Amino acid sequence: MSDAVDVGLDDVRFRYAETQMAFDTLFPAGNVTAVMGPSGSGKSTLLNLVAGFESPDSGKVTFGDVDLTGATPSQRPVSMVFQENNLFSHLTVADNVGLGISPSLRLTADDRALVERALQQTGLAGKEKRLPRELSGGERQRVALARVLVRNRPVLLLDEPFASLGPALREDMVGLLRQLQADRPMTVLFVTHQPEDAARIADTVVFLDEGRIAAQGPASAFFGPTPPEIFRRYVGGAQGLKARQLHPVAAKPT
Amino acid sequence: MRQSGSVLAAKLALAFAAIVVGGAFLGLGIDAVRDPEGAVEAFDVYLLRAAGFTLWQAALSALLSVAPAILVARALNRHPGFAGRRLLIRLFAIPLSLPAIVAALGVIGLLGRAGYLAPVLSSLTGERWPGIYGLSGILIAHAFFNLPLATRLFLQSLETVPQDQWRLASQLGMGPAASFRLIEWPAMRAALPGIAGLVFMLCVTSFTIVLTLGGGPSATTLEVAIYQALRFDFDPARAVTLTIVQLLLTAAMVWLLSRLGAELTGEAALSVSSRRYQSIGPAEKVFNMVILVLAALFVAGPLLAILVSGLQADLAKLAARASVQRAAMTSVVLASLAALLAVGLAWALAAGRQKLASARRSHAAGLLERAMDNGAVFILVIPPLVIGSGWFLLLRHTADVFALAPVMVVAVNALMALPFALRAIRPAFDAAAVQNDRLCVQLGIEGWTRLRLIDWPVLRRAIFTAGLFAMALSLGDLGVIALFGSDTVQTLPYLLLSSMGSYRTADAAGIALLLGMLCFALTLLSDMFGREARQ
């Protein structure tokens, strides 16, 4: 099950504390969508609804043509990477990745080879036996990405996975993501606060405000000369946006 | 589903606690209703005297433990780096790990009529030393337990003083009096009501010490009077009235304590503070050292008495005796079961609370969740002896009370250990849940697989900490077995009590050493796992 699928939120409503959220949209198969917006606007909730950590009060969550609103997180065709706590701290790198193949860690020789290959692809060759605490923050997120590879699910949810990394590391990670995406396209929802990350990798952008989609469109429109007004205000004026656009946007193909 | 499963388990754990406590109340209630006149008649001078003595000895014990503890804690805090400080702090942790009956024996061994210090005291006073039974014995034994406890708590409050204040004090040239008045005393005064209240409460509900060291009607507390009413006078009406009075008294104490903000499940580990910028004059240094040496002797004395007299007993012969072997076996089995039960209950409550907390999104915690959270601590309000006496009254009409001893010991001891077990397990459980829950759900790791791969490796240290501590607590408990024990069901503390009662002093000393070592070893192991778990 690897071909990317559309992800649909069909008139989904969800109440969290005082905020009434409502999402009605479709994320096209194989696209990378940057999910942006101020704190508390519902970015993580949107991802949690897709992942199945939250159930909508009403509405449907669909993958392709299949309605999976009532399915548990592990039954959905979804991998998710969180900002932190992506690894079990008492298990080795290889075991943490292996859990993506078998949740009871019963691995065949082929499975182990698969784990090995995923670790190579993410630049972690030779670190199989390490424990998470012996890795840097960037390496830990790479392990999480390696697990995404072996899980081989068509949808990938990224909840600010690089937020705690420095600028250079973040750039590396976005590059790695682009590369993995080029090898095997997934439908990716990428929550980020960094316009430059979004500009480098996203095909489309969804901008949330107070639990609703305030703007949505191709990334070129958001990072072009006339971005939506609400997005322009969030990023901090046209000047700021232009300055950011100058370098990383024109990233080389990998 | 898993979610409702863990909430159900937590509800069962709460129900178990409710049944054990409720059954005791039922027993009291039935007897009070059946014989209301007897219950009212029991409200006599004897009861008032016992209640009065209970409060009086507790107040004196608190004073004698807390006042010196202020000086000891301050001395320890002023000298953060002297040789032997760590050893002294270890020494101060020992009394809390000992069963009360072992400590009582240590005090008698040192200061009793035939104690090691009796000849010295006789020649000092010029007449034959009468021994320290009665109020003085109770006070010394209570101070033996609570002075180190209070010291530890005061030291904690002193360690909250920021380093910068010490630097400032030393820069401003504050002498010892000024720094006590301006820095140390304000920090300790904030903790004083809670500490004094806790010690007072522990002494109000102290049973074993008063039973073994108290003498006659003039030195009897409510708990000992309950025991005597049930075991010797067969006067259930009196037992009911005494138990109700004791219950009201402890409830009032706990209410007061919670207003004072005391921590009912204090921890036995002391931290070692870091380097300090301060200058201490030679006079103060001598004063502090004298305080510390006196405190060390006070705590070490009874410990040495236990050790020496225990070693003098013929331990090999004692260990070979069938009654000792049987009691030891009974103790270990019952304590293990109580520990298992306590850990199971704590796990269920922690898991249920966590599930409810994470399922409720953002509104305030419900009653059920709060019951799983803090409800368990309220078990400490009800002394084990009170629960025991309620069940004793309830069961005596329908069953052979003494045959039920094992069940009662396990159930009540498990409940008594529950707050401590919960305190060891819950933080670890919650931290693991925050870290692993979403990931496990996402990856489909559940049920037995989750227990084997994720929960057990992460939580086993906390579980060992809780289990070993519960085992030590249960192993040394005399409260329930004193009521339910008989020739057929004897634990080590019970055997020790009957050896003391029949003046088999050497046997008692040997058993006390055995029991003390066992509890000490368990507490030590428990601490070790606890320290590992925190890393």
XYZ file of N, CA and C in Angstrom, chain A residues 14-15 17 48 53 73-74 78-80 82 85-88 90 99 103-104 147 151, chain B residues 1 361-362 434-436 438-446 449 452-454 457-458:
126
model
N -15.293 20.017 15.116
C -14.644 19.527 16.318
C -14.510 20.678 17.297
N -14.921 20.417 18.535
C -14.869 21.482 19.533
C -13.699 21.218 20.474
N -11.980 23.038 23.817
C -12.146 24.143 24.759
C -13.142 25.142 24.193
N -4.293 15.746 13.976
C -4.803 14.697 14.865
C -6.105 14.100 14.354
N -6.223 10.537 16.191
C -6.062 10.757 17.623
C -7.252 11.505 18.194
N -6.069 4.920 14.970
C -4.892 5.463 14.288
C -4.083 4.408 13.537
N -3.941 3.214 14.133
C -3.069 2.242 13.468
C -3.759 1.577 12.280
N -1.618 5.914 7.535
C -0.964 7.156 7.933
C 0.283 6.877 8.763
N 1.357 7.624 8.489
C 2.484 7.698 9.422
C 2.544 9.118 9.937
N 2.972 9.268 11.181
C 3.038 10.620 11.730
C 4.365 10.818 12.443
N 6.124 13.446 15.172
C 5.833 14.532 16.100
C 7.067 15.406 16.285
N 9.532 13.012 21.113
C 8.963 11.742 21.574
C 8.557 10.834 20.420
N 9.345 10.796 19.373
C 9.051 9.882 18.284
C 9.648 8.510 18.512
N 10.529 8.424 19.524
C 11.236 7.163 19.741
C 10.995 6.650 21.148
N 11.022 5.341 21.305
C 10.996 4.748 22.639
C 12.416 4.795 23.170
N 14.013 3.436 25.498
C 14.733 2.262 25.986
C 15.031 1.264 24.864
N 9.791 -1.402 14.692
C 8.410 -1.333 15.157
C 7.468 -0.848 14.060
N 4.543 -4.290 14.999
C 4.355 -3.670 16.317
C 4.736 -4.589 17.459
N 4.943 -5.893 17.203
C 5.409 -6.755 18.279
C 6.885 -7.099 18.102
N 11.621 5.182 10.031
C 10.466 4.348 10.349
C 9.310 4.628 9.381
N 7.455 1.772 7.173
C 5.993 1.598 7.341
C 5.301 1.663 5.987
N -12.468 -2.448 24.579
C -11.362 -1.576 24.183
C -10.432 -1.302 25.354
N -9.914 16.082 27.033
C -9.512 17.296 26.312
C -9.168 18.411 27.282
N -10.087 19.345 27.536
C -9.650 20.509 28.315
C -10.505 20.874 29.511
N 2.911 10.124 28.425
C 3.102 11.303 27.587
C 4.031 10.962 26.435
N 5.083 10.202 26.773
C 6.078 9.930 25.758
C 5.617 8.858 24.767
N 4.900 7.859 25.243
C 4.692 6.672 24.404
C 3.281 6.449 23.884
N 0.826 8.132 22.194
C 0.462 8.416 20.803
C 1.215 7.519 19.843
N 2.504 7.335 20.188
C 3.349 6.515 19.329
C 2.830 5.077 19.267
N 2.448 4.538 20.421
C 1.943 3.163 20.451
C 0.651 3.047 19.657
N -0.233 4.024 19.820
C -1.492 3.990 19.092
C -1.226 4.072 17.595
N -0.346 4.976 17.227
C -0.001 5.174 15.818
C 0.565 3.911 15.183
N 1.442 3.229 15.953
C 2.099 2.057 15.390
C 1.317 0.776 15.654
N 0.214 0.885 16.363
C -0.606 -0.295 16.627
C 0.010 -1.237 17.639
N 0.822 -0.695 18.575
C 1.391 -1.544 19.626
C 0.404 -1.560 20.776
N -0.191 -2.700 21.080
C -1.208 -2.713 22.133
C -1.233 -4.029 22.893
N 1.625 -7.110 23.876
C 2.838 -6.638 23.212
C 3.319 -5.331 23.820
N 4.878 -5.935 27.196
C 6.175 -6.602 27.115
C 7.255 -5.665 26.562
N 6.918 -4.962 25.481
C 7.936 -4.178 24.786
C 8.127 -2.790 25.379
N 7.048 -2.172 25.824
C 7.120 -0.761 26.186
C 6.952 -0.537 27.687
N 9.554 -2.591 30.459
C 10.923 -2.083 30.541
C 11.002 -0.676 31.116
N 10.000 0.161 30.831
C 10.061 1.546 31.269
C 9.658 1.675 32.737
